[in-house]
Tab-separated table of C-alpha atoms in Angstrom:
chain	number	residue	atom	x	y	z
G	530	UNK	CA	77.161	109.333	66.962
G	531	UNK	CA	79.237	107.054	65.355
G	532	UNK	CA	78.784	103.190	63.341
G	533	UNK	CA	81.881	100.804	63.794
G	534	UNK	CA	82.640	97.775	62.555
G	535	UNK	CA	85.914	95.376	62.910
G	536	UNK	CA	87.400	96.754	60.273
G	537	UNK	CA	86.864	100.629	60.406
G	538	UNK	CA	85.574	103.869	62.257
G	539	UNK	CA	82.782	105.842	61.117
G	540	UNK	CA	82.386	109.412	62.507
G	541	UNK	CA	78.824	109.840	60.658
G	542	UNK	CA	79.081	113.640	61.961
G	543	UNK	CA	82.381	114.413	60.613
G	544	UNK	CA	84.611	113.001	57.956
G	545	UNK	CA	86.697	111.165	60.118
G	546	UNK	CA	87.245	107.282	59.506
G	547	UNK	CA	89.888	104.786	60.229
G	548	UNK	CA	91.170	101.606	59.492
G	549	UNK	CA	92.149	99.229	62.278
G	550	UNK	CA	94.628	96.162	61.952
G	551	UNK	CA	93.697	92.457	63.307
G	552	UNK	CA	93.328	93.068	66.894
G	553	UNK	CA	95.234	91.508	69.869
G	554	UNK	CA	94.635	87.912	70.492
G	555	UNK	CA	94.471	88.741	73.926
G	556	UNK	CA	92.427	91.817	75.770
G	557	UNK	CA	93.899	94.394	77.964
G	558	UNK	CA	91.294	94.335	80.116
G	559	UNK	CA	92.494	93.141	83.545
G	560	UNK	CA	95.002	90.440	84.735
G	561	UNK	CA	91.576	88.544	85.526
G	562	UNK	CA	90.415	87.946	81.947
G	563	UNK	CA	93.833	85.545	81.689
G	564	UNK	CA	93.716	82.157	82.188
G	565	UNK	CA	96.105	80.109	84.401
G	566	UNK	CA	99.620	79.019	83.886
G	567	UNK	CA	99.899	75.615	82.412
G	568	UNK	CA	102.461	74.978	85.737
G	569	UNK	CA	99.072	75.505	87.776
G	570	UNK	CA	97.011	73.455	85.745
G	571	UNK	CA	99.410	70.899	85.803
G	572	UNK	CA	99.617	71.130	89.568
G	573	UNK	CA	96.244	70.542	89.849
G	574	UNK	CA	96.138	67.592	88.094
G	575	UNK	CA	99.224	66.159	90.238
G	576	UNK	CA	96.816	66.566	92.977
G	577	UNK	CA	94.189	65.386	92.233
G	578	UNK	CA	95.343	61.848	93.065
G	579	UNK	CA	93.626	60.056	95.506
G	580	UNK	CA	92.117	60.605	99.407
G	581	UNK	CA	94.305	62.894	101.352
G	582	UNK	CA	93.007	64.564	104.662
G	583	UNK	CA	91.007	67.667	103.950
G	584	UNK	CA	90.830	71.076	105.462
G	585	UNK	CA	94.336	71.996	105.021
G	586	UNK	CA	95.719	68.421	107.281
G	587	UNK	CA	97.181	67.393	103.594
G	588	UNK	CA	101.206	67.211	103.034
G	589	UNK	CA	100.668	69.890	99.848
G	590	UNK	CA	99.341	72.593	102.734
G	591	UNK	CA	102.217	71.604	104.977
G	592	UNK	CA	104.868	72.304	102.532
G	593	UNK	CA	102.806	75.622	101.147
G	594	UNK	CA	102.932	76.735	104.769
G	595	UNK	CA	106.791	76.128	105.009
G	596	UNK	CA	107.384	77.761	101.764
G	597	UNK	CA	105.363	80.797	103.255
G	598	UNK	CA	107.656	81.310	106.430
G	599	UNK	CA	110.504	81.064	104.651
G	600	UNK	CA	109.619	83.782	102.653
G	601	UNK	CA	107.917	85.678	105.128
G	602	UNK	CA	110.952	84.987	107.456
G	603	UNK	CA	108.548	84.043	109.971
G	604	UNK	CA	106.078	81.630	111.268
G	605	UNK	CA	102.744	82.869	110.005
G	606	UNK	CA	99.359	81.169	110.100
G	607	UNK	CA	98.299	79.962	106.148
G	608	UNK	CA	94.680	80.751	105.863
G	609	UNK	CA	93.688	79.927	102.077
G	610	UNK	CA	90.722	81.420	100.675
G	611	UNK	CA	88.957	81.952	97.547
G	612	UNK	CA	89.169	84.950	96.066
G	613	UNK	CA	90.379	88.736	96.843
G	614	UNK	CA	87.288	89.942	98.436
G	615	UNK	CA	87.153	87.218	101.313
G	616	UNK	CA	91.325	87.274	101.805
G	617	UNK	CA	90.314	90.881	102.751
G	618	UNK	CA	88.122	90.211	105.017
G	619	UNK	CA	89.146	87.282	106.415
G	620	UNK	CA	92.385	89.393	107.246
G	621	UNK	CA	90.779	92.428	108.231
G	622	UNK	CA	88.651	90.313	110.904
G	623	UNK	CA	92.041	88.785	112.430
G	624	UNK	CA	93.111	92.177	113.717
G	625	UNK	CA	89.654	93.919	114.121
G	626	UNK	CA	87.835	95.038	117.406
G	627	UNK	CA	84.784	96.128	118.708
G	628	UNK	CA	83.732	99.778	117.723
G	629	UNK	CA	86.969	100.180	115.568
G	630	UNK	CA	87.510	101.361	112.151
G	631	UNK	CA	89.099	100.448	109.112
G	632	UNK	CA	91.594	103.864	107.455
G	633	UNK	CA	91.958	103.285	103.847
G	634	UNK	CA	92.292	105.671	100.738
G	635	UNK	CA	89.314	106.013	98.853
G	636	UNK	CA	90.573	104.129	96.027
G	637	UNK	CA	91.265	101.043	97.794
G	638	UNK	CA	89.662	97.774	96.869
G	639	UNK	CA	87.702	97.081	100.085
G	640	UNK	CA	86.449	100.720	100.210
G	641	UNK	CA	85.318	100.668	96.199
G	642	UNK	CA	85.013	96.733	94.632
G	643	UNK	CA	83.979	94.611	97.499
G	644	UNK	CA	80.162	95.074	97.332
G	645	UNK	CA	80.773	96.585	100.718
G	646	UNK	CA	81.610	93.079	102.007
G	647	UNK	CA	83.826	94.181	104.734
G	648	UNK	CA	81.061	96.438	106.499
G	649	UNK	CA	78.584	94.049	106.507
G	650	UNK	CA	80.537	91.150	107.456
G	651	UNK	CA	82.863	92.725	110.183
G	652	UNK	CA	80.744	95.396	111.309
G	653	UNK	CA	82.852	98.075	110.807
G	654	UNK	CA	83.318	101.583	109.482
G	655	UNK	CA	85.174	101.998	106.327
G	656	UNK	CA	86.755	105.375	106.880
G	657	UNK	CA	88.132	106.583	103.300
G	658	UNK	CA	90.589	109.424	103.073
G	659	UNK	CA	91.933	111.296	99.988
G	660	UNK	CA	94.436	110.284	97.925
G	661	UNK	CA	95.701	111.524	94.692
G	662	UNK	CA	98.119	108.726	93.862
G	663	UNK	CA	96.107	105.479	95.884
G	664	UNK	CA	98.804	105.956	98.536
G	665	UNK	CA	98.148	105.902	102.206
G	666	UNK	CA	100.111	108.357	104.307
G	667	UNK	CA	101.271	109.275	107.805
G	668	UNK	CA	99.560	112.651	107.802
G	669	UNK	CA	96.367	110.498	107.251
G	670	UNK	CA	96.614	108.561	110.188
G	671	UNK	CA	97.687	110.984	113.004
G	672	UNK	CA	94.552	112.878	111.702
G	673	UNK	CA	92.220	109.539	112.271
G	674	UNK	CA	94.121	109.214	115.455
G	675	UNK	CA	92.697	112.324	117.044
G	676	UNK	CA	89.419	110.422	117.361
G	677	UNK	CA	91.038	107.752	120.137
G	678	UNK	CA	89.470	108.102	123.245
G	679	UNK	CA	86.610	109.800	122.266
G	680	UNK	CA	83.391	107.444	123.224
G	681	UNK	CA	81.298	109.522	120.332
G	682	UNK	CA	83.911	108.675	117.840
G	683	UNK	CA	84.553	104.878	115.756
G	684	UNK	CA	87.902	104.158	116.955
G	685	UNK	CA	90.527	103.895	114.104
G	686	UNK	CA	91.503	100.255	114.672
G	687	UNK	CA	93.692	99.249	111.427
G	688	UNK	CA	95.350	100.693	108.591
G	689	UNK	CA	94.788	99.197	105.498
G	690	UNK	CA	97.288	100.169	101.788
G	691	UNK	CA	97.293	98.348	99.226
G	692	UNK	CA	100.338	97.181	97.471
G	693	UNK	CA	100.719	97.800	94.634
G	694	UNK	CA	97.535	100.436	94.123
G	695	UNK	CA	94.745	100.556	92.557
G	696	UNK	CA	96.085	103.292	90.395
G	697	UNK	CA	99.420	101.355	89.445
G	698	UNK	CA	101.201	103.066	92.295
G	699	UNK	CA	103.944	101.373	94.862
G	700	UNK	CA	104.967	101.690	98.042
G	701	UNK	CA	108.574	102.085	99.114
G	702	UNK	CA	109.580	99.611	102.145
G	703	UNK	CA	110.641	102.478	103.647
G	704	UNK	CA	106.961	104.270	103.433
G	705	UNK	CA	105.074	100.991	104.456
G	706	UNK	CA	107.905	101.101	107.964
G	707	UNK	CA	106.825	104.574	108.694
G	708	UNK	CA	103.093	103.765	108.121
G	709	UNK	CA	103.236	100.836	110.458
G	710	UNK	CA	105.230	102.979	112.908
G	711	UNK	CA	103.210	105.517	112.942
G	712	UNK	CA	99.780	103.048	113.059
G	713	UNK	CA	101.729	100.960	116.383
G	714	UNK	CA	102.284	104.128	117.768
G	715	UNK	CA	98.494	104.440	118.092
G	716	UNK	CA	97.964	101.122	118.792
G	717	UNK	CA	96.591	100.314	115.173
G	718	UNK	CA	97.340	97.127	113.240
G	719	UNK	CA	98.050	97.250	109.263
G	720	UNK	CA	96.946	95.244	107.018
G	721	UNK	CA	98.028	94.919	103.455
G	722	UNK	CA	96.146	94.380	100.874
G	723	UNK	CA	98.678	92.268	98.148
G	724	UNK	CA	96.218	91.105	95.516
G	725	UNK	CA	98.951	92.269	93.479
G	726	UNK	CA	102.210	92.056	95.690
G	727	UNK	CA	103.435	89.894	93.332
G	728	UNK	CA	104.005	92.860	90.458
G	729	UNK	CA	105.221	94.923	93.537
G	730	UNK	CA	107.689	92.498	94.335
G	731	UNK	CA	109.005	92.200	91.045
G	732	UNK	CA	109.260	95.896	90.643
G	733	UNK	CA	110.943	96.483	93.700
G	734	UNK	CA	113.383	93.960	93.898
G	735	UNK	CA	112.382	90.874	92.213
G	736	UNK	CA	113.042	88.344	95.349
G	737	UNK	CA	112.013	87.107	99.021
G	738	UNK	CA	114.056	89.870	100.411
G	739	UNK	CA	111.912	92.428	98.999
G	740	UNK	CA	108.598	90.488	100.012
G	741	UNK	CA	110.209	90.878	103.479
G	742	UNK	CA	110.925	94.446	103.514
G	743	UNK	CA	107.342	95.225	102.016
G	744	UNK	CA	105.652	93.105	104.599
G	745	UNK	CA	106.269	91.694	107.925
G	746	UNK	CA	109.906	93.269	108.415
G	747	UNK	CA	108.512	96.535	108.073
G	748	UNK	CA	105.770	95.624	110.722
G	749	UNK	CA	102.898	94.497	108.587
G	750	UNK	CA	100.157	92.445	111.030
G	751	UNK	CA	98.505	90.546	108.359
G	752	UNK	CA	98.885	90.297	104.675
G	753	UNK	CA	96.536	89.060	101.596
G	754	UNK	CA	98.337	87.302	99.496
G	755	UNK	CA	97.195	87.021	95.941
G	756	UNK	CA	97.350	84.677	93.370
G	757	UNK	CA	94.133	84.510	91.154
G	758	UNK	CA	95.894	87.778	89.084
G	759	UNK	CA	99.454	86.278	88.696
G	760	UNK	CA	98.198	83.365	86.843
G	761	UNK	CA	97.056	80.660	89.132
G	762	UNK	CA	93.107	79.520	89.452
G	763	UNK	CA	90.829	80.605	92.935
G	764	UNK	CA	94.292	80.875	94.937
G	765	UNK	CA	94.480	83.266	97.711
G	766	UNK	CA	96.000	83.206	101.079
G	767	UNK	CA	95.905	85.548	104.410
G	768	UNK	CA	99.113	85.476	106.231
G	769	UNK	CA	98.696	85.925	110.015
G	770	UNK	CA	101.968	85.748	112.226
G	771	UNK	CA	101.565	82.593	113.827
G	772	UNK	CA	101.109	83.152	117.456
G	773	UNK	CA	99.599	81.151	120.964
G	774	UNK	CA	95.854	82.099	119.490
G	775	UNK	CA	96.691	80.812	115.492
G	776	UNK	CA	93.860	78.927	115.656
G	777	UNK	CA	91.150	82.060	115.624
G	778	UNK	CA	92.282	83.084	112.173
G	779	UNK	CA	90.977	79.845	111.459
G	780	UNK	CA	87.982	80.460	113.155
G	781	UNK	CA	87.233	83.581	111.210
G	782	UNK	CA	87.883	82.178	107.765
G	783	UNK	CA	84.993	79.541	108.870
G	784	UNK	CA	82.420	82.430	109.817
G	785	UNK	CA	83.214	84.209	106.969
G	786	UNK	CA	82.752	81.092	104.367
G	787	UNK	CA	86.281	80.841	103.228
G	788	UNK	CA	87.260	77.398	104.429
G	789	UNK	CA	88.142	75.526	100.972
G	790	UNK	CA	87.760	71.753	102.406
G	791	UNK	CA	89.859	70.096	99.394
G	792	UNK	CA	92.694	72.691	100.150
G	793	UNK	CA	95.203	70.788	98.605
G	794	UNK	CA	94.168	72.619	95.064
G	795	UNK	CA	94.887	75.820	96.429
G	796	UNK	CA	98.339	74.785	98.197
G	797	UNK	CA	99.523	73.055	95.280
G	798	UNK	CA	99.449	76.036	93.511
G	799	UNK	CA	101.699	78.160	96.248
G	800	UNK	CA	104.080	75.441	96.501
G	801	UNK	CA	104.907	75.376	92.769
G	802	UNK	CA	104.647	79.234	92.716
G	803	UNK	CA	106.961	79.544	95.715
G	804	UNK	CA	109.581	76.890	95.008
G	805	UNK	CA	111.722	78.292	92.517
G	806	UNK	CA	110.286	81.744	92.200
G	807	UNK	CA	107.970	81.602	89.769
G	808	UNK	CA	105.520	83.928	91.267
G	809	UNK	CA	107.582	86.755	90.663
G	810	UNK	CA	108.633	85.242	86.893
G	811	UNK	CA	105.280	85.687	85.795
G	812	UNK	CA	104.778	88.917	87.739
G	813	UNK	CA	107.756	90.529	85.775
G	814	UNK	CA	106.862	89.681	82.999
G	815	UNK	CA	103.068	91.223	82.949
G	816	UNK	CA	105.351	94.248	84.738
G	817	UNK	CA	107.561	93.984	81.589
G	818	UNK	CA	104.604	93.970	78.811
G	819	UNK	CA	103.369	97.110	80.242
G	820	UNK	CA	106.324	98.880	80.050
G	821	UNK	CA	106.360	97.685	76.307
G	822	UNK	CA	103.303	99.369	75.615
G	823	UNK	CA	104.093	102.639	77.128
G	824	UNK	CA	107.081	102.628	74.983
G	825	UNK	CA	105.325	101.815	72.104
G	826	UNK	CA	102.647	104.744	72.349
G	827	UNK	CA	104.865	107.682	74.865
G	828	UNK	CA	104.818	109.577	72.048
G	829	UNK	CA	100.964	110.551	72.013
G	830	UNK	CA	100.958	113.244	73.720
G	831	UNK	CA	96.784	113.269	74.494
G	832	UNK	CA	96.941	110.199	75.968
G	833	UNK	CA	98.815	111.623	79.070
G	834	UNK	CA	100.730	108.549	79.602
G	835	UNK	CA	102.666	107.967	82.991
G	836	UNK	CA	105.675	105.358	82.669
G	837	UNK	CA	104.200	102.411	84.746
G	838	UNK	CA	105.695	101.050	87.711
G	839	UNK	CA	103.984	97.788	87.517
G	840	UNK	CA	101.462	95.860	84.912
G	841	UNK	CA	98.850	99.330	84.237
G	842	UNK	CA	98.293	102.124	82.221
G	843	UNK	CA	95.597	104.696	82.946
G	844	UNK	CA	95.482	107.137	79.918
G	845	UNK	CA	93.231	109.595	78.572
G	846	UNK	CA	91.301	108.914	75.290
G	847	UNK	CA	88.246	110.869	74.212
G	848	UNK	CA	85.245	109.273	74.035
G	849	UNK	CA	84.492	108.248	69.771
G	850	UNK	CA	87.898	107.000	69.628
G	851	UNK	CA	87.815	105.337	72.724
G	852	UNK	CA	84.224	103.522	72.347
G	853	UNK	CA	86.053	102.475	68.877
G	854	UNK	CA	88.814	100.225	70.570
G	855	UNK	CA	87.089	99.211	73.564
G	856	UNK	CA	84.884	97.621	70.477
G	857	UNK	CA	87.805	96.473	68.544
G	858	UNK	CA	89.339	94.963	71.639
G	859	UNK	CA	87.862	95.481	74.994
G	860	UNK	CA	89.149	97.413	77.556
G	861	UNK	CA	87.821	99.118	80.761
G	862	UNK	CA	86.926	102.805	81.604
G	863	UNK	CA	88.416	103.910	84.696
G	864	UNK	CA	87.046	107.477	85.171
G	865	UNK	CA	84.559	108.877	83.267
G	866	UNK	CA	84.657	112.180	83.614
G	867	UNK	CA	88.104	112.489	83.134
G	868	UNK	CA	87.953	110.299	79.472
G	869	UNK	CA	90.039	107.858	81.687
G	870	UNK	CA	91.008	104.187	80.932
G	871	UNK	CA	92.869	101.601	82.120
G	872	UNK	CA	94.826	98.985	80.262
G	873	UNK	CA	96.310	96.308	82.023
G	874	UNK	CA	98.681	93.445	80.848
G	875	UNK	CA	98.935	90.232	82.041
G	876	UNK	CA	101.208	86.815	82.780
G	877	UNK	CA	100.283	85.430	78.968
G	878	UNK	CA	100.414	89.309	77.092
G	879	UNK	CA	103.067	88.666	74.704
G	880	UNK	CA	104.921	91.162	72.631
G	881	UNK	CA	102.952	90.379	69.742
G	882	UNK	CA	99.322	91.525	72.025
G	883	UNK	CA	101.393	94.676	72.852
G	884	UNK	CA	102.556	95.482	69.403
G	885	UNK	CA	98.878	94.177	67.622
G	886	UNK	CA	97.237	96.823	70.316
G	887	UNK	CA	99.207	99.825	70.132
G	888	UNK	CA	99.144	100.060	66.350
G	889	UNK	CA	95.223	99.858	66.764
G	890	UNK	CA	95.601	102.684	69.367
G	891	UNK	CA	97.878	104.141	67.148
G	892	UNK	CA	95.966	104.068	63.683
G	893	UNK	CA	92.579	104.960	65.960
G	894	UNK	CA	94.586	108.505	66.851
G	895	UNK	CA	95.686	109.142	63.486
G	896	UNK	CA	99.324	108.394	64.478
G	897	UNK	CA	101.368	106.066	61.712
């Protein structure tokens, strides 16, 4: 048992106490817990001038939707939505059939975070499959594929990976071209899950090339687009290759609730993200914080850090110590048996959060 207070640690069955410093003036928590960009907010408020035409008729949607084929590098149906959850299924529904199934890992967000949205909603078997690192592989889907043509059997329909992972994990474009091969060769579609492509992007790359190469040039069907965790406010988008039939993805995001009638505060935000860039700016730099606070604590050796390819950390802090700092400044468990966490930074972390938060982490450990 143990008594904290902000300025200390109290083992009350040992001798063991610490001081900690001022914490972080930001958490590490989740990219969520961060507000929006002040380019956002100030998008917004351009917008908000006025009657325009609603349901995406307004000029801001136009240009978002030009903006989004040029960096897809095709024409692809614009479908904005609310949050991460209905992109998902919105998207999911656009390539769905009847009595077909849905092959993800088991740490993916539809199959874990989603409330089991996507079963109820589209009907349709989640089928989860093993992963150690929250990648997807080609194995896994020639072994789903066995089931085709059996009338006993859920059909596996689409592949869904998620890029980057839940665990922090990416993708090469090469792996996501062999996954979609593979799914074609079957007759499945793939969706992508990019709640946080953005970090991926930046990580990989750092430019509309490497959005292509992730995506639709390495045969992607349909991709969710995020937003709401790279610093903008409600903003995400499904991206549907724009075919004969464009308007059923339409169609679907009205079933499904999704339909934002004042669109133009969603689009406004894409076109100022996708202009110049900046998407990927504030991705790199959330990417660039959490390398900063590996560095900063790669040293402890019982915290099992892994250097992190995008904005997480997942490391391993027993339990007093770790109730401590989640008390001193807040921070998620990840998994529980394993004395897991997760710290993640975010667009606004500054060096200052990452330095403030590692010393606590630090002085917490006994480390000077």
């Amino acid at each position: 048992m143990g008594v904290f207070r902000h300025d200390e640690i109290i083992e009350t069955d040992s001798v063991y106490m610490v001081n900690l410093p001022t914490p972080p003036a930001r958490f590490f928590a989740s990219d969520n817990f961060s507000g929006a960009h002040p380019r956002y907010i100030d998008a917004l408020s351009r917008a908000n001038k006025g009657h325009v035409p609603a349901y995406g008729n307004d000029a801001l949607s136009h240009r978002a939707n030009e903006l989004f084929n040029e960096l897809c590098g095709v024409d692809v149906e614009m479908l904005c939505v609310f949050g991460g959850t209905g992109s998902n299924v919105v998207a999911l529904g656009n390539v769905l059939q009847p009595a077909e199934s849905v092959l993800c890992t088991q740490w993916s967000h539809i199959n874990v975070d989603e409330t089991g949205a996507p079963e109820k909603l589209l009907g349709a078997k989640l089928q989860d499959v093993t992963s150690v690192d929250g990648k997807l592989r080609v194995s896994d889907i020639e072994q789903a594929a066995q089931a085709i043509g059996n009338i006993h059997h859920v059909q596996p329909g689409v592949v869904s990976i998620t890029q980057a992972t839940e665990l922090g994990t990416l993708y090469s474009a090469d792996e996501i071209s062999n996954i979609c091969d593979a799914a074609h060769s079957f007759g499945m579609r793939v969706h992508l899950d990019g709640a946080r492509i953005a970090n991926a992007v930046a990580a990989l790359g750092g430019n509309a090339a490497t959005f292509r190469s992730l995506t639709f040039d390495a045969g992607v069907d349909v991709v969710s687009f995020g937003g709401t965790k790279n610093a903008m406010l409600g903003a995400e988008v499904v991206l549907l290759p724009r075919t004969q039939n464009s308007t059923r993805g339409k169609l679907i995001r009205k079933q499904f609730t999704q339909m934002p009638s004042k669109q133009r505060f969603i689009s406004a935000q894409f076109v100022t993200a996708l202009e110049d860039g900046f998407w990927i700016e504030t991705a790199a730099h959330a990417n660039a914080m959490a390398l900063r606070l590996y560095e900063a604590l790669a040293d402890i050796e019982s915290l099992q850090l892994v250097r992190p390819a995008v904005n997480s950390l997942y490391p391993i802090v027993e339990p007093a110590v770790k109730k401590a700092l989640q008390e001193w400044s807040f921070f998620w468990d990840w998994d529980l048996t394993a004395h897991q966490v997760r710290w993640m930074t975010s667009w606004d972390t500054t060096a200052e959060d990452v330095d403030a938060f590692a010393l606590g982490v630090r002085q917490a450990l006994g480390f000077s």
